[in-house]
Each structure stands twice: as structure tokens, then as C-alpha cells.
Amino acid sequence: MKRHILITGGAGFIGSHVVRHFVRKYADYKVVNLDLLTYAGNLANLCDVENCPNYCFVRGDIGDLELVRTIFREHSIDGVIHLAAESHVDRSIRDPFLFARTNIIGTLTLLQAAREAWEGLPPGERRFHHVSTDEVYGALQPGEAAFCETTRYDPHSPYSASKAGSDHFVRAYHDTYGLPVVLTNCSNNYGPYQFPEKLIPLCIRNICLNKPLPIYGKGENVRDWLHVEDHAEAIDEVFHRGRDGESYNIGGINEWKNIDVVKLLIRITDEELGRAPGSSEKLITYVTDRAGHDLRYAINAEKFRKELSWSPKHSFETGLRSTVRWYLTHEQWVKNVTSGAYERYYAEMYADK
Ligand code: NAD
Ligand code: TYD
């Protein structure tokens, strides 16, 4: 095998697309997926690649240093793409300690294992790619310039604070120990296999079930949406060709107010279900705003586009329509992940921590 890559969080939403992308595109790479399978991790997301000879799965915690050391040793890991995280802002408001443990201590553990394993080796042959978020930059006002890589970090939620903390550790390991790192900060993703607690899959599911569509505040908050497959391709590009020690912002220049996203989803989903146009608009329900709710995120991806070769393939409308179709044809997947079994696993797993 030409390379031996550890992908963390590969059973989650974005991670499963990244694993699929690498396993299929690089037959000469061994891909090791390390995932704890929390409520957000689901091996069904990977059933189409699970038997590929260049793929293997290890169930475990990124915060378990001995386990991570063993994986580096046994699989001769020379590249890491680190996606494992607690990722939902609303959960971070309820349990900030879990987010600090997974996102900060977990990342630190991986960095330390990589440092030990790669000490003294030529950096050109090693790479630690940390997958982060635009949320570390805080909130923009309408009309304010989009986030660029030099924008000051200003996180507001426990989630974004924990991701910011992990980004700082990644840079510290580069600057202090010379670990060959690269970071990407991406905007909101959407697409198949996203857990239906996030806005887009939650609304698709609720439209199908004729349940309320909860809009936080006035629905005026703005997010910059990118299809998850475009993100996976961007990660491939930065992992292979990004400059050592650099951060790259990734986004689709695709800003939408939440209420407009929900109205577009209603239009598409009603059409796909053969319902009268707009018949699900009555489901829109304004609810109490999220605490510390960032008003607007927008990504300036100029650096990435200038230095590297990438542009998104999915337009928002076609990407949303194919996503709606995916959810409508994967009812059983949605039922399984919302059955309560995942929530019970999650509760038991962390009950004593
Ligand atoms: P997700 O919640 O769908 O998946 C996270 C995965 O990590 C799950 O498979 C889970 O089982 C695993 N995991 C959690 N804790 C773990 C631990 N301690 N050890 C091993 N595995 C563990 O998340 P996602 O939306 O796919 O996000 C993936 C990454 O991308 C995260 O780092 C997130 O911050 C970042 N990101 C997400 C978005 C987005 O819109 N979803 C945007 C930009 C960046
Ligand atoms: P979300 O999908 O949770 O992603 P993030 O918080 O990482 O941006 O939320 C996207 C936007 O939608 C965000 O502004 C919060 C809002 N939102 C709602 O209005 N209602 C909901 O039920 C959810 C989950 C989110």
C-alpha cells in the first residue's frame, strides 16, 4: 500500500463520505476508520465499502492514548484525517464537558500519538489534517466581510469553543514540535447520512411526518451551505496538496437565511411527495431562540481556490433535491437512527464521566 491513513469519525456524517471517497479513489491506500460509534456514528453509513480490501474499522475513543498509539504502530499510519467530534451546538449547550473531552482532549491525544510515531521522520511523507469549522470565527453582521483565514477566533458556543481549542492545539503541535499539520475550516454541510437533529434533515423528516418545523428566533440567521461530497473532495485536495502548517477556509459562497432554506425545502419536499405546492408551510413554527445563536456565517474561500484546484459540483437547489430524495428513499435509515437505541447508548456511555 502506498499510504496508510487513519480517518477518525469515519462512521459519522462527513466522515463516512470522506472514507467512501478515499477507499474508492485510492485503491493503493489503506484506510483505517477509528470511530467510537456514539449516537452520531453508524456503520450502516459505510455498508457499500465495508468489505473493500483497503478498508478496516476500529471501534474506539480518540481520547484513548494507548489505543491510538497501537493503531499508529500496527497500521504504520502516515496520514491522519481527523473528523471525530461532538458536532451539535444544541447538545454542547447541554453538556459542554463532553465537548471539551472529545474535541479538545481527543484531538490532543491524536496529536501526541502522531508526534511520537513520526518523530525524526521526514515531514514530507507525513500529514495530520484537522477538520474544523467556520464557527470558530464567531458571528458576522449583515454586510460584514466573510471569514478569511486571518479572522480572529471568537467562538460563542461550547461547540465552537471546543473546536477553536482543538485548532489551537493543532497549530501548537506544528509550531512547537514540527508536526506536519494542515487545517480546514468549512461552512455548514448538508447531504445524505446527516443525523436528523441538524436543520436540513430534521426539516425533511418533519415535513414527511407532518410535524412542526422548529425555527429558532425569527429564522433570520444566515448559514453558508456546502454539499458534503464537495467537502470530501476539498479535504482530499488539502490533505494532498495543502501547504504545511496552513489553514484553508472551505465554503460554497452560498449564504441563506434559515427561513428561506426551510421554505425551499418545503417546496422541494412537497413536490417530491406529490403534495399541493406550499401545503407544508403551515408546519413552520417559530420557537425560542438558541442561546448565543450566531447571526451569520460566511466563508471567504479565495485562498483555497487560488492555491489549490477545487470548485463545488453541486448547486444548492439540485443538491437539496437529491438530498430530499435520499431521505425519502432511506426511511429505514432514519427510523433506525431515531429509534432511541442510539440515545440510550450515548446516555450509558457517558453516564459515569
Ligand atoms: P457527526 O456528529 O455526524 O459525526 C461525528 C463522528 O465522530 C461520529 O461517527 C461519532 O461516533 C464519532 N465520535 C464522536 N466522539 C468520538 C470519540 N471520542 N472517539 C471516536 N469517535 C468519536 O459529525 P459531522 O457533522 O460529520 O462532523 C465531522 C467533523 O467535521 C467534526 O469535526 C465537525 O466539527 C466538522 N465540521 C462539521 C460541519 C457540519 O456542517 N456538519 C461543518 C464543518 C466542520
Ligand atoms: P444546525 O443544523 O444545528 O447547524 P449549526 O448550528 O452548526 O449552524 O443549525 C443550522 C441553523 O438552523 C442554525 O442557525 C440553527 C437553526 N436551527 C433552527 O432554526 N431550528 C432547528 O431545529 C435546528 C436544529 C437549527
Coordinates of C-alpha atoms and ligand atoms in Angstrom, one line a residue:
M1 CA 0.0 0.0 0.0
K2 CA 1.2 3.5 -0.9
R3 CA -0.2 5.2 2.1
H4 CA -1.8 4.2 5.5
I5 CA -4.4 6.7 6.5
L6 CA -6.2 7.0 9.8
I7 CA -9.6 8.7 9.4
T8 CA -11.3 9.4 12.7
G9 CA -15.1 9.8 13.0
G10 CA -15.5 7.9 9.7
A11 CA -18.9 6.5 10.7
G12 CA -20.4 9.9 11.1
F13 CA -22.0 12.2 8.5
I14 CA -19.0 13.9 6.8
G15 CA -16.5 11.2 7.9
S16 CA -18.5 8.5 6.1
H17 CA -18.3 10.5 2.8
V18 CA -14.6 11.0 3.3
V19 CA -14.0 7.3 4.0
R20 CA -16.0 6.3 0.9
H21 CA -14.2 8.9 -1.2
F22 CA -10.7 7.7 -0.2
V23 CA -11.5 4.0 -0.2
R24 CA -12.9 4.2 -3.7
K25 CA -10.5 6.7 -5.3
Y26 CA -7.3 5.4 -3.8
A27 CA -7.2 1.6 -4.0
D28 CA -3.5 1.7 -3.1
Y29 CA -4.2 3.5 0.2
K30 CA -5.1 1.6 3.4
V31 CA -7.9 3.4 5.2
V32 CA -8.3 2.8 8.9
N33 CA -11.5 4.2 10.3
L34 CA -11.4 4.9 14.1
D35 CA -14.9 5.7 15.5
L36 CA -16.4 5.3 18.9
L37 CA -19.9 4.9 17.4
T38 CA -21.7 7.4 19.6
Y39 CA -25.3 8.2 18.7
A40 CA -23.9 10.0 15.6
G41 CA -21.8 7.2 14.3
N42 CA -23.4 4.5 12.3
L43 CA -21.7 1.7 10.4
A44 CA -24.7 1.4 8.1
N45 CA -23.4 4.7 6.6
L46 CA -20.5 2.6 5.2
C47 CA -22.1 -0.6 4.1
D48 CA -21.1 -0.1 0.5
V49 CA -17.3 0.0 1.3
E50 CA -17.1 -2.2 4.4
N51 CA -15.8 -5.2 2.5
C52 CA -13.2 -3.4 0.4
P53 CA -9.8 -4.9 1.0
N54 CA -8.2 -1.4 1.6
Y55 CA -10.6 -0.5 4.4
C56 CA -10.8 -1.5 8.1
F57 CA -12.8 -0.3 11.1
V58 CA -11.6 0.0 14.7
R59 CA -14.2 0.9 17.3
G60 CA -12.7 3.1 20.0
D61 CA -12.2 6.5 21.6
I62 CA -9.8 9.1 20.1
G63 CA -9.1 10.0 23.7
D64 CA -7.6 6.6 24.5
L65 CA -3.9 7.2 24.1
E66 CA -2.8 3.6 24.3
L67 CA -5.3 2.5 21.7
V68 CA -4.3 5.3 19.3
R69 CA -0.6 4.5 19.8
T70 CA -1.3 0.9 19.0
I71 CA -3.2 1.9 15.8
F72 CA -0.3 4.1 14.6
R73 CA 2.1 1.2 15.3
E74 CA 0.1 -1.7 13.9
H75 CA -1.1 0.1 10.8
S76 CA 2.1 2.1 10.1
I77 CA -0.1 5.2 9.9
D78 CA 1.5 8.0 7.8
G79 CA -1.5 10.3 7.4
V80 CA -4.4 11.4 9.6
I81 CA -7.7 13.0 8.6
H82 CA -9.3 13.9 11.9
L83 CA -13.1 14.4 11.9
A84 CA -14.2 12.7 15.1
A85 CA -16.0 15.2 17.3
E86 CA -19.2 16.0 19.1
S87 CA -20.7 18.3 16.5
H88 CA -24.1 19.6 17.5
V89 CA -24.3 23.1 19.0
D90 CA -27.6 22.4 21.0
R91 CA -26.0 19.3 22.6
S92 CA -22.9 21.4 23.5
I93 CA -25.2 23.8 25.4
R94 CA -26.5 20.8 27.5
D95 CA -23.1 19.1 28.0
P96 CA -20.1 21.3 27.5
F97 CA -17.7 19.0 29.3
L98 CA -18.3 16.2 26.8
F99 CA -17.4 18.6 24.0
A100 CA -14.2 19.6 25.8
R101 CA -13.3 15.9 26.4
T102 CA -13.9 14.7 22.8
N103 CA -13.0 17.8 20.8
I104 CA -10.0 19.1 22.7
I105 CA -8.6 16.2 24.7
G106 CA -9.4 13.8 21.9
T107 CA -7.6 15.9 19.4
L108 CA -4.6 16.4 21.8
T109 CA -4.4 12.7 22.2
L110 CA -4.2 12.1 18.4
L111 CA -1.6 14.8 18.0
Q112 CA 0.5 13.3 20.8
A113 CA 0.3 9.8 19.2
A114 CA 1.2 11.2 15.8
R115 CA 4.1 13.2 17.3
E116 CA 5.5 10.1 19.0
A117 CA 5.1 7.9 15.9
W118 CA 6.5 10.4 13.4
E119 CA 9.4 11.8 15.5
G120 CA 12.6 12.1 13.3
L121 CA 10.8 11.1 10.1
P122 CA 10.8 13.4 7.0
P123 CA 7.7 15.6 7.3
G124 CA 7.1 15.4 3.5
E125 CA 5.8 11.9 4.0
R126 CA 3.5 12.5 6.9
R127 CA 0.4 14.7 7.3
F128 CA -2.1 15.4 10.1
H129 CA -5.2 17.0 8.6
H130 CA -7.5 18.6 11.2
V131 CA -11.1 19.1 10.0
S132 CA -12.6 22.2 11.7
T133 CA -15.5 24.6 11.3
D134 CA -16.2 28.2 10.3
E135 CA -18.0 28.5 13.7
V136 CA -14.6 29.2 15.4
Y137 CA -14.7 32.7 13.9
G138 CA -17.9 33.7 15.7
A139 CA -20.7 35.7 14.1
L140 CA -20.9 38.2 11.3
Q141 CA -23.3 41.1 11.0
P142 CA -25.2 41.5 7.7
G143 CA -22.9 43.1 5.1
E144 CA -19.7 42.3 7.0
A145 CA -16.8 40.7 5.0
A146 CA -16.8 36.9 5.1
F147 CA -14.4 35.0 7.3
C148 CA -10.9 34.6 6.0
E149 CA -8.1 32.5 7.5
T150 CA -6.7 35.6 9.4
T151 CA -10.1 36.4 11.0
R152 CA -9.7 36.5 14.8
Y153 CA -11.1 33.4 16.6
D154 CA -14.2 34.4 18.5
P155 CA -16.3 31.3 19.4
H156 CA -19.6 31.7 21.2
S157 CA -21.0 28.2 21.8
P158 CA -19.3 25.4 23.8
Y159 CA -19.1 23.5 20.5
S160 CA -17.3 26.3 18.6
A161 CA -15.1 27.0 21.7
S162 CA -14.1 23.3 21.8
K163 CA -13.3 23.3 18.1
A164 CA -11.3 26.5 18.5
G165 CA -9.3 24.9 21.4
S166 CA -8.6 21.9 19.2
D167 CA -7.4 24.1 16.3
H168 CA -5.0 25.9 18.7
F169 CA -3.5 22.6 19.9
V170 CA -3.0 21.5 16.2
R171 CA -1.1 24.7 15.5
A172 CA 0.8 24.4 18.8
Y173 CA 2.0 20.9 17.8
H174 CA 3.2 22.3 14.5
D175 CA 5.0 25.3 15.9
T176 CA 6.4 23.5 19.0
Y177 CA 7.2 20.0 17.8
G178 CA 7.2 20.5 14.0
L179 CA 4.3 18.1 13.4
P180 CA 3.3 18.4 9.8
V181 CA -0.3 19.7 10.0
V182 CA -2.9 21.3 7.8
L183 CA -6.3 22.6 8.9
T184 CA -9.6 23.2 7.1
N185 CA -12.4 25.3 8.4
C186 CA -15.6 24.6 6.5
S187 CA -19.1 26.0 6.4
N188 CA -22.3 24.1 7.1
N189 CA -22.6 20.8 5.3
Y190 CA -25.7 19.0 4.0
G191 CA -26.4 15.8 2.2
P192 CA -27.1 12.1 2.8
Y193 CA -26.4 10.4 6.1
Q194 CA -26.7 13.6 8.2
F195 CA -28.2 12.9 11.6
P196 CA -31.7 14.3 11.7
E197 CA -31.0 16.6 14.6
K198 CA -29.5 19.2 12.2
L199 CA -31.7 21.7 10.5
I200 CA -32.0 20.2 7.0
P201 CA -32.6 16.5 7.7
L202 CA -34.7 17.4 10.7
C203 CA -37.0 19.5 8.5
I204 CA -37.2 16.9 5.7
R205 CA -38.2 14.3 8.3
N206 CA -40.8 16.6 9.9
I207 CA -42.3 17.6 6.6
C208 CA -42.8 13.9 5.8
L209 CA -44.4 13.3 9.2
N210 CA -46.4 16.5 9.1
K211 CA -44.7 17.6 12.3
P212 CA -43.8 21.2 13.3
L213 CA -40.6 22.7 11.7
P214 CA -38.9 24.5 14.7
I215 CA -37.4 27.8 13.5
Y216 CA -35.2 29.4 16.2
G217 CA -35.9 33.1 16.8
K218 CA -37.1 34.8 13.6
G219 CA -35.3 32.5 11.2
E220 CA -33.1 35.4 10.1
N221 CA -29.8 33.6 11.0
V222 CA -27.6 33.0 7.9
R223 CA -25.6 29.9 7.1
D224 CA -23.3 29.2 4.2
W225 CA -24.2 25.7 2.9
L226 CA -22.0 23.2 1.1
H227 CA -22.8 19.7 -0.2
V228 CA -20.9 17.1 1.8
E229 CA -19.4 15.5 -1.3
D230 CA -17.9 18.8 -2.3
H231 CA -16.4 19.0 1.2
A232 CA -14.9 15.5 0.9
E233 CA -13.2 16.5 -2.4
A234 CA -11.9 19.6 -0.8
I235 CA -10.4 17.6 2.1
D236 CA -8.7 15.3 -0.5
E237 CA -7.2 18.3 -2.2
V238 CA -5.9 19.9 1.0
F239 CA -4.7 16.6 2.5
H240 CA -2.5 16.0 -0.5
R241 CA -1.6 19.5 -1.7
G242 CA -2.2 22.0 1.1
R243 CA 0.9 23.8 2.4
D244 CA 2.4 22.6 5.7
G245 CA 1.1 24.5 8.8
E246 CA -1.6 26.3 6.8
S247 CA -5.3 26.7 7.3
Y248 CA -7.8 26.8 4.4
N249 CA -11.4 28.0 4.6
I250 CA -13.8 26.0 2.6
G251 CA -17.3 27.2 1.5
G252 CA -19.6 27.3 -1.4
I253 CA -20.4 31.1 -1.4
N254 CA -24.0 30.1 -0.7
E255 CA -25.5 32.1 2.1
W256 CA -29.1 31.5 3.1
K257 CA -31.4 32.7 5.9
N258 CA -32.7 29.7 7.8
I259 CA -36.3 30.6 7.0
D260 CA -35.5 30.7 3.2
V261 CA -33.8 27.3 3.4
V262 CA -36.8 25.8 5.2
K263 CA -39.2 27.3 2.6
L264 CA -37.1 25.9 -0.3
L265 CA -37.1 22.5 1.5
I266 CA -40.9 22.7 1.8
R267 CA -41.2 23.4 -1.9
I268 CA -39.0 20.6 -2.9
T269 CA -40.3 18.0 -0.4
D270 CA -43.9 18.8 -1.2
E271 CA -43.2 18.3 -4.9
E272 CA -41.4 15.0 -4.3
L273 CA -44.2 13.8 -2.1
G274 CA -46.8 14.9 -4.7
R275 CA -48.4 17.3 -2.2
A276 CA -50.0 20.6 -3.3
P277 CA -47.3 23.3 -3.5
G278 CA -46.7 25.0 -0.2
S279 CA -49.0 22.8 1.7
S280 CA -46.4 22.1 4.4
E281 CA -45.8 25.9 5.1
K282 CA -48.3 25.6 7.9
L283 CA -45.8 23.4 9.8
I284 CA -43.4 26.4 10.2
T285 CA -43.2 27.1 13.9
Y286 CA -41.1 29.9 15.4
V287 CA -39.6 28.7 18.7
T288 CA -37.4 30.3 21.4
D289 CA -34.0 31.2 20.0
R290 CA -30.9 29.1 20.7
A291 CA -28.7 30.7 23.4
G292 CA -25.8 32.5 22.0
H293 CA -27.1 31.9 18.5
D294 CA -24.6 33.2 15.9
L295 CA -26.3 35.6 13.5
R296 CA -24.4 34.9 10.3
Y297 CA -21.6 32.7 9.0
A298 CA -20.0 33.3 5.6
I299 CA -16.7 31.9 4.2
N300 CA -14.2 33.6 2.0
A301 CA -12.5 30.6 0.3
E302 CA -10.3 32.6 -2.0
K303 CA -7.0 31.2 -0.6
F304 CA -8.1 27.7 -1.1
R305 CA -9.4 28.3 -4.6
K306 CA -6.3 30.2 -5.7
E307 CA -3.7 27.8 -4.3
L308 CA -5.5 24.5 -5.0
S309 CA -7.7 23.1 -7.6
W310 CA -11.3 22.8 -6.4
S311 CA -14.8 24.1 -7.0
P312 CA -18.1 22.8 -5.7
K313 CA -20.0 20.5 -8.1
H314 CA -23.4 20.7 -6.5
S315 CA -25.7 23.8 -6.8
F316 CA -27.8 24.3 -3.7
E317 CA -31.1 23.6 -5.3
T318 CA -30.0 20.3 -7.1
G319 CA -28.0 19.2 -4.1
L320 CA -31.0 19.8 -1.8
R321 CA -33.3 17.9 -4.2
S322 CA -31.1 14.9 -4.3
T323 CA -30.7 15.1 -0.5
V324 CA -34.5 15.1 -0.1
R325 CA -34.8 12.1 -2.5
W326 CA -32.1 10.3 -0.5
Y327 CA -34.1 10.8 2.8
L328 CA -37.4 9.8 1.2
T329 CA -35.8 6.6 -0.1
H330 CA -33.9 5.8 3.1
E331 CA -36.8 5.8 5.5
Q332 CA -35.4 2.8 7.4
W333 CA -32.1 4.5 8.0
V334 CA -33.9 7.5 9.5
K335 CA -36.1 5.1 11.6
N336 CA -33.0 3.3 12.9
V337 CA -31.1 6.4 13.9
T338 CA -34.1 8.0 15.6
S339 CA -35.3 4.8 17.3
G340 CA -33.9 5.7 20.7
A341 CA -31.2 3.0 20.7
Y342 CA -28.6 5.5 19.8
E343 CA -29.7 7.9 22.5
R344 CA -29.6 5.1 25.1
Y345 CA -26.1 4.1 24.0
Y346 CA -25.0 7.7 24.3
A347 CA -26.5 8.1 27.8
E348 CA -24.9 4.8 29.1
M349 CA -21.6 5.6 27.6
Y350 CA -21.2 8.9 29.3
A351 CA -23.3 8.3 32.4
D352 CA -20.2 7.9 34.7
K353 CA -18.0 10.6 33.1
Ligands
NAD1 P1 -21.1 13.7 13.3 O1 -21.6 14.1 14.6 O2 -22.0 13.3 12.2 O3 -20.0 12.6 13.4 C1 -19.0 12.5 14.4 C2 -18.4 11.2 14.4 O4 -17.4 11.1 15.4 C3 -19.4 10.1 14.8 O5 -19.2 8.9 13.9 C4 -19.0 9.7 16.2 O6 -19.3 8.3 16.5 C5 -17.5 10.0 16.2 N1 -17.0 10.2 17.5 C6 -17.5 11.1 18.5 N2 -16.8 11.0 19.6 C7 -15.7 10.2 19.3 C8 -14.6 9.7 20.1 N3 -14.4 10.2 21.3 N4 -13.8 8.8 19.5 C9 -14.0 8.4 18.3 N5 -15.1 8.8 17.5 C10 -15.9 9.6 18.0 O7 -20.2 15.0 12.8 P2 -20.0 15.6 11.3 O8 -21.1 16.6 11.1 O9 -19.8 14.5 10.4 O10 -18.7 16.4 11.5 C11 -17.4 15.8 11.3 C12 -16.3 16.9 11.6 O11 -16.5 18.0 10.7 C13 -16.4 17.5 13.0 O12 -15.1 17.6 13.4 C14 -17.1 18.8 12.8 O13 -16.6 19.7 13.8 C15 -16.6 19.2 11.4 N6 -17.5 20.1 10.6 C16 -18.8 19.7 10.5 C17 -19.6 20.6 9.7 C18 -21.1 20.2 9.5 O14 -21.8 21.0 8.9 N7 -21.6 19.1 10.0 C19 -19.1 21.7 9.1 C20 -17.7 22.0 9.3 C21 -16.9 21.2 10.0
TYD2 P1 -27.6 23.3 12.7 O1 -28.0 22.4 11.5 O2 -27.8 22.8 14.1 O3 -26.1 23.7 12.4 P2 -25.2 24.9 13.1 O4 -25.8 25.2 14.4 O5 -23.9 24.2 13.2 O6 -25.1 26.0 12.1 O7 -28.4 24.7 12.5 C1 -28.4 25.4 11.3 C2 -29.1 26.7 11.6 O8 -30.5 26.4 11.8 C3 -28.7 27.4 12.9 O9 -28.8 28.8 12.7 C4 -29.7 27.0 13.9 C5 -31.0 26.8 13.1 N1 -31.9 25.7 13.6 C6 -33.3 26.0 13.7 O10 -33.7 27.1 13.4 N2 -34.1 25.0 14.1 C7 -33.6 23.8 14.4 O11 -34.4 22.9 14.9 C8 -32.2 23.5 14.3 C9 -31.7 22.1 14.6 C10 -31.4 24.5 13.8

